[in-house]
PDB file of C-alpha atoms and ligand atoms in Angstrom:
ATOM      1  CA  UNK A   1      50.666  72.275 126.862  1.00 96.00           C
ATOM      2  CA  UNK A   2      48.302  73.110 123.938  1.00 97.00           C
ATOM      3  CA  UNK A   3      45.959  70.340 123.028  1.00 97.00           C
ATOM      4  CA  UNK A   4      46.980  68.021 120.148  1.00 98.00           C
ATOM      5  CA  UNK A   5      44.517  66.600 117.623  1.00 97.00           C
ATOM      6  CA  UNK A   6      44.759  63.294 116.001  1.00 97.00           C
ATOM      7  CA  UNK A   7      46.045  65.041 112.827  1.00 96.00           C
ATOM      8  CA  UNK A   8      48.770  67.099 114.806  1.00 97.00           C
ATOM      9  CA  UNK A   9      49.993  63.714 116.054  1.00 98.00           C
ATOM     10  CA  UNK A  10      50.128  61.826 112.800  1.00 97.00           C
ATOM     11  CA  UNK A  11      51.990  64.597 111.231  1.00 97.00           C
ATOM     12  CA  UNK A  12      54.322  65.188 114.095  1.00 98.00           C
ATOM     13  CA  UNK A  13      56.574  62.258 113.825  1.00 97.00           C
ATOM     14  CA  UNK A  14      60.161  63.069 112.722  1.00 97.00           C
ATOM     15  CA  UNK A  15      61.723  59.670 112.985  1.00 96.00           C
ATOM     16  CA  UNK A  16      59.430  57.219 111.201  1.00 95.00           C
ATOM     17  CA  UNK A  17      58.043  57.075 107.648  1.00 94.00           C
ATOM     18  CA  UNK A  18      54.540  58.536 106.764  1.00 93.00           C
ATOM     19  CA  UNK A  19      53.047  55.210 106.339  1.00 95.00           C
ATOM     20  CA  UNK A  20      54.208  53.941 109.725  1.00 94.00           C
ATOM     21  CA  UNK A  21      52.837  57.338 111.312  1.00 95.00           C
ATOM     22  CA  UNK A  22      49.448  56.586 109.747  1.00 95.00           C
ATOM     23  CA  UNK A  23      49.330  53.147 111.379  1.00 95.00           C
ATOM     24  CA  UNK A  24      50.210  54.399 114.943  1.00 96.00           C
ATOM     25  CA  UNK A  25      47.531  53.694 117.413  1.00 95.00           C
ATOM     26  CA  UNK A  26      46.754  57.330 118.712  1.00 96.00           C
ATOM     27  CA  UNK A  27      45.096  57.453 122.132  1.00 96.00           C
ATOM     28  CA  UNK A  28      41.367  57.873 122.132  1.00 94.00           C
ATOM     29  CA  UNK A  29      39.647  60.573 123.943  1.00 96.00           C
ATOM     30  CA  UNK A  30      42.241  63.131 123.239  1.00 97.00           C
ATOM     31  CA  UNK A  31      39.632  66.073 123.795  1.00 95.00           C
ATOM     32  CA  UNK A  32      39.249  64.738 127.515  1.00 96.00           C
ATOM     33  CA  UNK A  33      42.673  64.865 128.493  1.00 96.00           C
ATOM     34  CA  UNK A  34      43.965  67.401 131.175  1.00 96.00           C
ATOM     35  CA  UNK A  35      46.448  69.127 128.818  1.00 97.00           C
ATOM     36  CA  UNK A  36      47.040  71.781 131.287  1.00 96.00           C
ATOM     37  CA  UNK A  37      48.676  69.286 133.567  1.00 96.00           C
ATOM     38  CA  UNK A  38      51.002  67.748 130.847  1.00 97.00           C
ATOM     39  CA  UNK A  39      54.401  68.782 129.173  1.00 97.00           C
ATOM     40  CA  UNK A  40      54.297  66.116 126.462  1.00 98.00           C
ATOM     41  CA  UNK A  41      51.766  63.351 125.521  1.00 98.00           C
ATOM     42  CA  UNK A  42      53.378  59.967 125.792  1.00 98.00           C
ATOM     43  CA  UNK A  43      51.918  56.520 125.362  1.00 97.00           C
ATOM     44  CA  UNK A  44      52.733  52.949 124.802  1.00 95.00           C
ATOM     45  CA  UNK A  45      51.480  51.097 121.727  1.00 95.00           C
ATOM     46  CA  UNK A  46      48.612  48.940 123.042  1.00 91.00           C
ATOM     47  CA  UNK A  47      49.527  46.288 120.558  1.00 91.00           C
ATOM     48  CA  UNK A  48      53.341  46.417 120.829  1.00 92.00           C
ATOM     49  CA  UNK A  49      54.239  47.448 124.362  1.00 87.00           C
ATOM     50  CA  UNK A  50      57.878  47.797 123.523  1.00 94.00           C
ATOM     51  CA  UNK A  51      56.975  50.783 121.313  1.00 96.00           C
ATOM     52  CA  UNK A  52      56.108  54.094 122.691  1.00 97.00           C
ATOM     53  CA  UNK A  53      55.519  57.378 121.328  1.00 98.00           C
ATOM     54  CA  UNK A  54      56.074  60.982 122.647  1.00 98.00           C
ATOM     55  CA  UNK A  55      54.617  64.113 121.148  1.00 98.00           C
ATOM     56  CA  UNK A  56      55.018  67.773 122.177  1.00 98.00           C
ATOM     57  CA  UNK A  57      55.091  71.280 120.630  1.00 97.00           C
ATOM     58  CA  UNK A  58      58.096  73.100 119.396  1.00 93.00           C
ATOM     59  CA  UNK A  59      56.820  76.497 118.973  1.00 92.00           C
ATOM     60  CA  UNK A  60      53.786  76.126 116.682  1.00 95.00           C
ATOM     61  CA  UNK A  61      54.946  72.612 115.268  1.00 96.00           C
ATOM     62  CA  UNK A  62      53.944  69.386 116.802  1.00 98.00           C
ATOM     63  CA  UNK A  63      56.873  67.314 117.056  1.00 97.00           C
ATOM     64  CA  UNK A  64      56.628  63.434 117.876  1.00 98.00           C
ATOM     65  CA  UNK A  65      59.160  60.655 118.166  1.00 97.00           C
ATOM     66  CA  UNK A  66      58.810  56.840 118.119  1.00 97.00           C
ATOM     67  CA  UNK A  67      60.730  55.085 120.809  1.00 98.00           C
ATOM     68  CA  UNK A  68      61.511  51.451 121.329  1.00 97.00           C
ATOM     69  CA  UNK A  69      62.022  50.118 124.891  1.00 95.00           C
ATOM     70  CA  UNK A  70      65.263  48.258 125.273  1.00 91.00           C
ATOM     71  CA  UNK A  71      65.297  44.840 126.838  1.00 82.00           C
ATOM     72  CA  UNK A  72      66.021  45.271 130.565  1.00 75.00           C
ATOM     73  CA  UNK A  73      69.691  44.661 131.535  1.00 74.00           C
ATOM     74  CA  UNK A  74      70.193  42.666 134.867  1.00 73.00           C
ATOM     75  CA  UNK A  75      71.223  45.345 137.359  1.00 74.00           C
ATOM     76  CA  UNK A  76      71.242  45.387 141.153  1.00 78.00           C
ATOM     77  CA  UNK A  77      70.298  49.057 141.225  1.00 80.00           C
ATOM     78  CA  UNK A  78      67.205  49.669 143.345  1.00 87.00           C
ATOM     79  CA  UNK A  79      66.479  53.080 141.881  1.00 89.00           C
ATOM     80  CA  UNK A  80      66.924  54.715 138.520  1.00 89.00           C
ATOM     81  CA  UNK A  81      66.544  58.264 137.387  1.00 94.00           C
ATOM     82  CA  UNK A  82      64.401  59.360 134.478  1.00 96.00           C
ATOM     83  CA  UNK A  83      66.615  61.745 132.360  1.00 97.00           C
ATOM     84  CA  UNK A  84      63.638  63.970 131.534  1.00 98.00           C
ATOM     85  CA  UNK A  85      61.836  64.486 134.960  1.00 97.00           C
ATOM     86  CA  UNK A  86      64.889  63.626 137.041  1.00 96.00           C
ATOM     87  CA  UNK A  87      62.715  61.721 139.532  1.00 91.00           C
ATOM     88  CA  UNK A  88      64.513  58.782 141.236  1.00 88.00           C
ATOM     89  CA  UNK A  89      62.216  55.780 141.155  1.00 91.00           C
ATOM     90  CA  UNK A  90      62.125  52.103 141.693  1.00 91.00           C
ATOM     91  CA  UNK A  91      64.371  50.666 138.990  1.00 88.00           C
ATOM     92  CA  UNK A  92      61.544  48.958 137.202  1.00 89.00           C
ATOM     93  CA  UNK A  93      59.618  52.106 136.726  1.00 92.00           C
ATOM     94  CA  UNK A  94      62.319  53.529 134.533  1.00 93.00           C
ATOM     95  CA  UNK A  95      63.821  51.959 131.378  1.00 93.00           C
ATOM     96  CA  UNK A  96      66.153  52.733 128.599  1.00 94.00           C
ATOM     97  CA  UNK A  97      64.285  53.721 125.407  1.00 97.00           C
ATOM     98  CA  UNK A  98      65.967  54.134 122.069  1.00 97.00           C
ATOM     99  CA  UNK A  99      64.907  56.443 119.189  1.00 97.00           C
ATOM    100  CA  UNK A 100      66.083  56.255 115.608  1.00 96.00           C
ATOM    101  CA  UNK A 101      67.490  59.684 114.693  1.00 97.00           C
ATOM    102  CA  UNK A 102      65.354  61.381 111.927  1.00 95.00           C
ATOM    103  CA  UNK A 103      66.304  61.296 108.256  1.00 93.00           C
ATOM    104  CA  UNK A 104      69.151  59.282 106.754  1.00 93.00           C
ATOM    105  CA  UNK A 105      70.877  58.783 110.184  1.00 92.00           C
ATOM    106  CA  UNK A 106      68.000  56.900 111.527  1.00 92.00           C
ATOM    107  CA  UNK A 107      67.567  54.927 108.310  1.00 91.00           C
ATOM    108  CA  UNK A 108      71.242  53.862 108.737  1.00 93.00           C
ATOM    109  CA  UNK A 109      70.604  52.533 112.234  1.00 93.00           C
ATOM    110  CA  UNK A 110      71.653  55.656 114.047  1.00 95.00           C
ATOM    111  CA  UNK A 111      69.711  55.951 117.385  1.00 96.00           C
ATOM    112  CA  UNK A 112      69.725  57.938 120.520  1.00 96.00           C
ATOM    113  CA  UNK A 113      69.003  56.202 123.877  1.00 95.00           C
ATOM    114  CA  UNK A 114      67.743  57.698 127.048  1.00 95.00           C
ATOM    115  CA  UNK A 115      66.364  56.605 130.350  1.00 95.00           C
ATOM    116  CA  UNK A 116      62.636  57.514 130.664  1.00 96.00           C
ATOM    117  CA  UNK A 117      59.736  56.753 132.993  1.00 96.00           C
ATOM    118  CA  UNK A 118      58.145  53.595 131.827  1.00 94.00           C
ATOM    119  CA  UNK A 119      54.679  55.175 131.970  1.00 94.00           C
ATOM    120  CA  UNK A 120      55.776  58.321 129.991  1.00 96.00           C
ATOM    121  CA  UNK A 121      54.212  60.216 132.860  1.00 96.00           C
ATOM    122  CA  UNK A 122      57.124  62.652 133.703  1.00 98.00           C
ATOM    123  CA  UNK A 123      54.494  65.336 133.901  1.00 97.00           C
ATOM    124  CA  UNK A 124      52.707  63.815 136.776  1.00 97.00           C
ATOM    125  CA  UNK A 125      56.053  63.341 138.717  1.00 96.00           C
ATOM    126  CA  UNK A 126      57.135  66.931 138.379  1.00 97.00           C
ATOM    127  CA  UNK A 127      53.892  68.234 139.697  1.00 97.00           C
ATOM    128  CA  UNK A 128      54.149  66.589 143.012  1.00 95.00           C
ATOM    129  CA  UNK A 129      54.624  69.256 145.367  1.00 92.00           C
ATOM    130  CA  UNK A 130      57.234  68.772 148.179  1.00 89.00           C
ATOM    131  CA  UNK A 131      56.223  69.354 151.786  1.00 90.00           C
ATOM    132  CA  UNK A 132      56.803  72.955 153.015  1.00 89.00           C
ATOM    133  CA  UNK A 133      60.233  73.222 154.816  1.00 89.00           C
ATOM    134  CA  UNK A 134      62.746  75.899 155.590  1.00 89.00           C
ATOM    135  CA  UNK A 135      64.649  75.155 152.401  1.00 85.00           C
ATOM    136  CA  UNK A 136      61.695  74.832 150.315  1.00 84.00           C
ATOM    137  CA  UNK A 137      59.122  77.441 151.692  1.00 88.00           C
ATOM    138  CA  UNK A 138      57.187  77.639 148.438  1.00 93.00           C
ATOM    139  CA  UNK A 139      56.207  74.221 147.069  1.00 93.00           C
ATOM    140  CA  UNK A 140      54.472  75.863 143.896  1.00 94.00           C
ATOM    141  CA  UNK A 141      57.868  77.453 143.003  1.00 95.00           C
ATOM    142  CA  UNK A 142      59.607  74.112 143.260  1.00 94.00           C
ATOM    143  CA  UNK A 143      56.950  72.575 140.790  1.00 96.00           C
ATOM    144  CA  UNK A 144      57.411  75.491 138.471  1.00 96.00           C
ATOM    145  CA  UNK A 145      61.196  74.997 138.298  1.00 96.00           C
ATOM    146  CA  UNK A 146      60.780  71.226 137.798  1.00 97.00           C
ATOM    147  CA  UNK A 147      58.376  71.891 134.936  1.00 97.00           C
ATOM    148  CA  UNK A 148      60.884  74.293 133.331  1.00 98.00           C
ATOM    149  CA  UNK A 149      63.686  71.709 133.731  1.00 98.00           C
ATOM    150  CA  UNK A 150      61.583  69.058 132.205  1.00 98.00           C
ATOM    151  CA  UNK A 151      60.829  71.177 129.234  1.00 97.00           C
ATOM    152  CA  UNK A 152      64.587  72.019 128.663  1.00 97.00           C
ATOM    153  CA  UNK A 153      65.677  68.547 128.810  1.00 97.00           C
ATOM    154  CA  UNK A 154      62.863  67.442 126.570  1.00 97.00           C
ATOM    155  CA  UNK A 155      64.071  69.953 124.008  1.00 96.00           C
ATOM    156  CA  UNK A 156      67.491  68.882 124.150  1.00 96.00           C
ATOM    157  CA  UNK A 157      66.557  65.321 123.620  1.00 97.00           C
ATOM    158  CA  UNK A 158      64.247  66.204 120.659  1.00 96.00           C
ATOM    159  CA  UNK A 159      67.200  68.178 119.275  1.00 96.00           C
ATOM    160  CA  UNK A 160      69.421  65.080 119.551  1.00 96.00           C
ATOM    161  CA  UNK A 161      67.008  62.903 117.804  1.00 97.00           C
ATOM    162  CA  UNK A 162      66.412  65.471 115.122  1.00 94.00           C
ATOM    163  CA  UNK A 163      69.526  64.974 112.660  1.00 81.00           C
ATOM    164  CA  UNK A 164      68.315  67.131 109.943  1.00 71.00           C
TER     165      UNK A 164
HETATM  166 ZN1  LIG B   1      60.268  60.878 133.915  1.00 89.21          ZN
END
């Protein structure tokens, strides 16, 4: 993805107030991140671990959303699937995150929930190359199609949050 600056990030949030966006703890060292190997920037709030942020590009516009991690529900499932990268993982590595919708809908309590990797590290998961096999002779093609799938699902998720 294209690099994001702190200004890009602060002006990107579609589902929180300007004041709130100004107070968000933006990761330090943005210029040292490996942007080539990311499809979005995601991080947890160091002061409030239930809060998380996800920022990406929609064309030339940076778009970001504020997420809240829902309390875990007791479940006997050993594996869970992240809805963005669709990687099955140990159940505690995936959690339900809730995003207020943008605009009036969100202010009225309307939210969109989705299961995401707790570490918001889908980009790393989709880049794990499968071993070469008869059905998957080209691991890099598998990775390319997983990245495309992640980007499509991310776009769909952002569109659902964006109620304006
Ligand atoms: Zn994921």
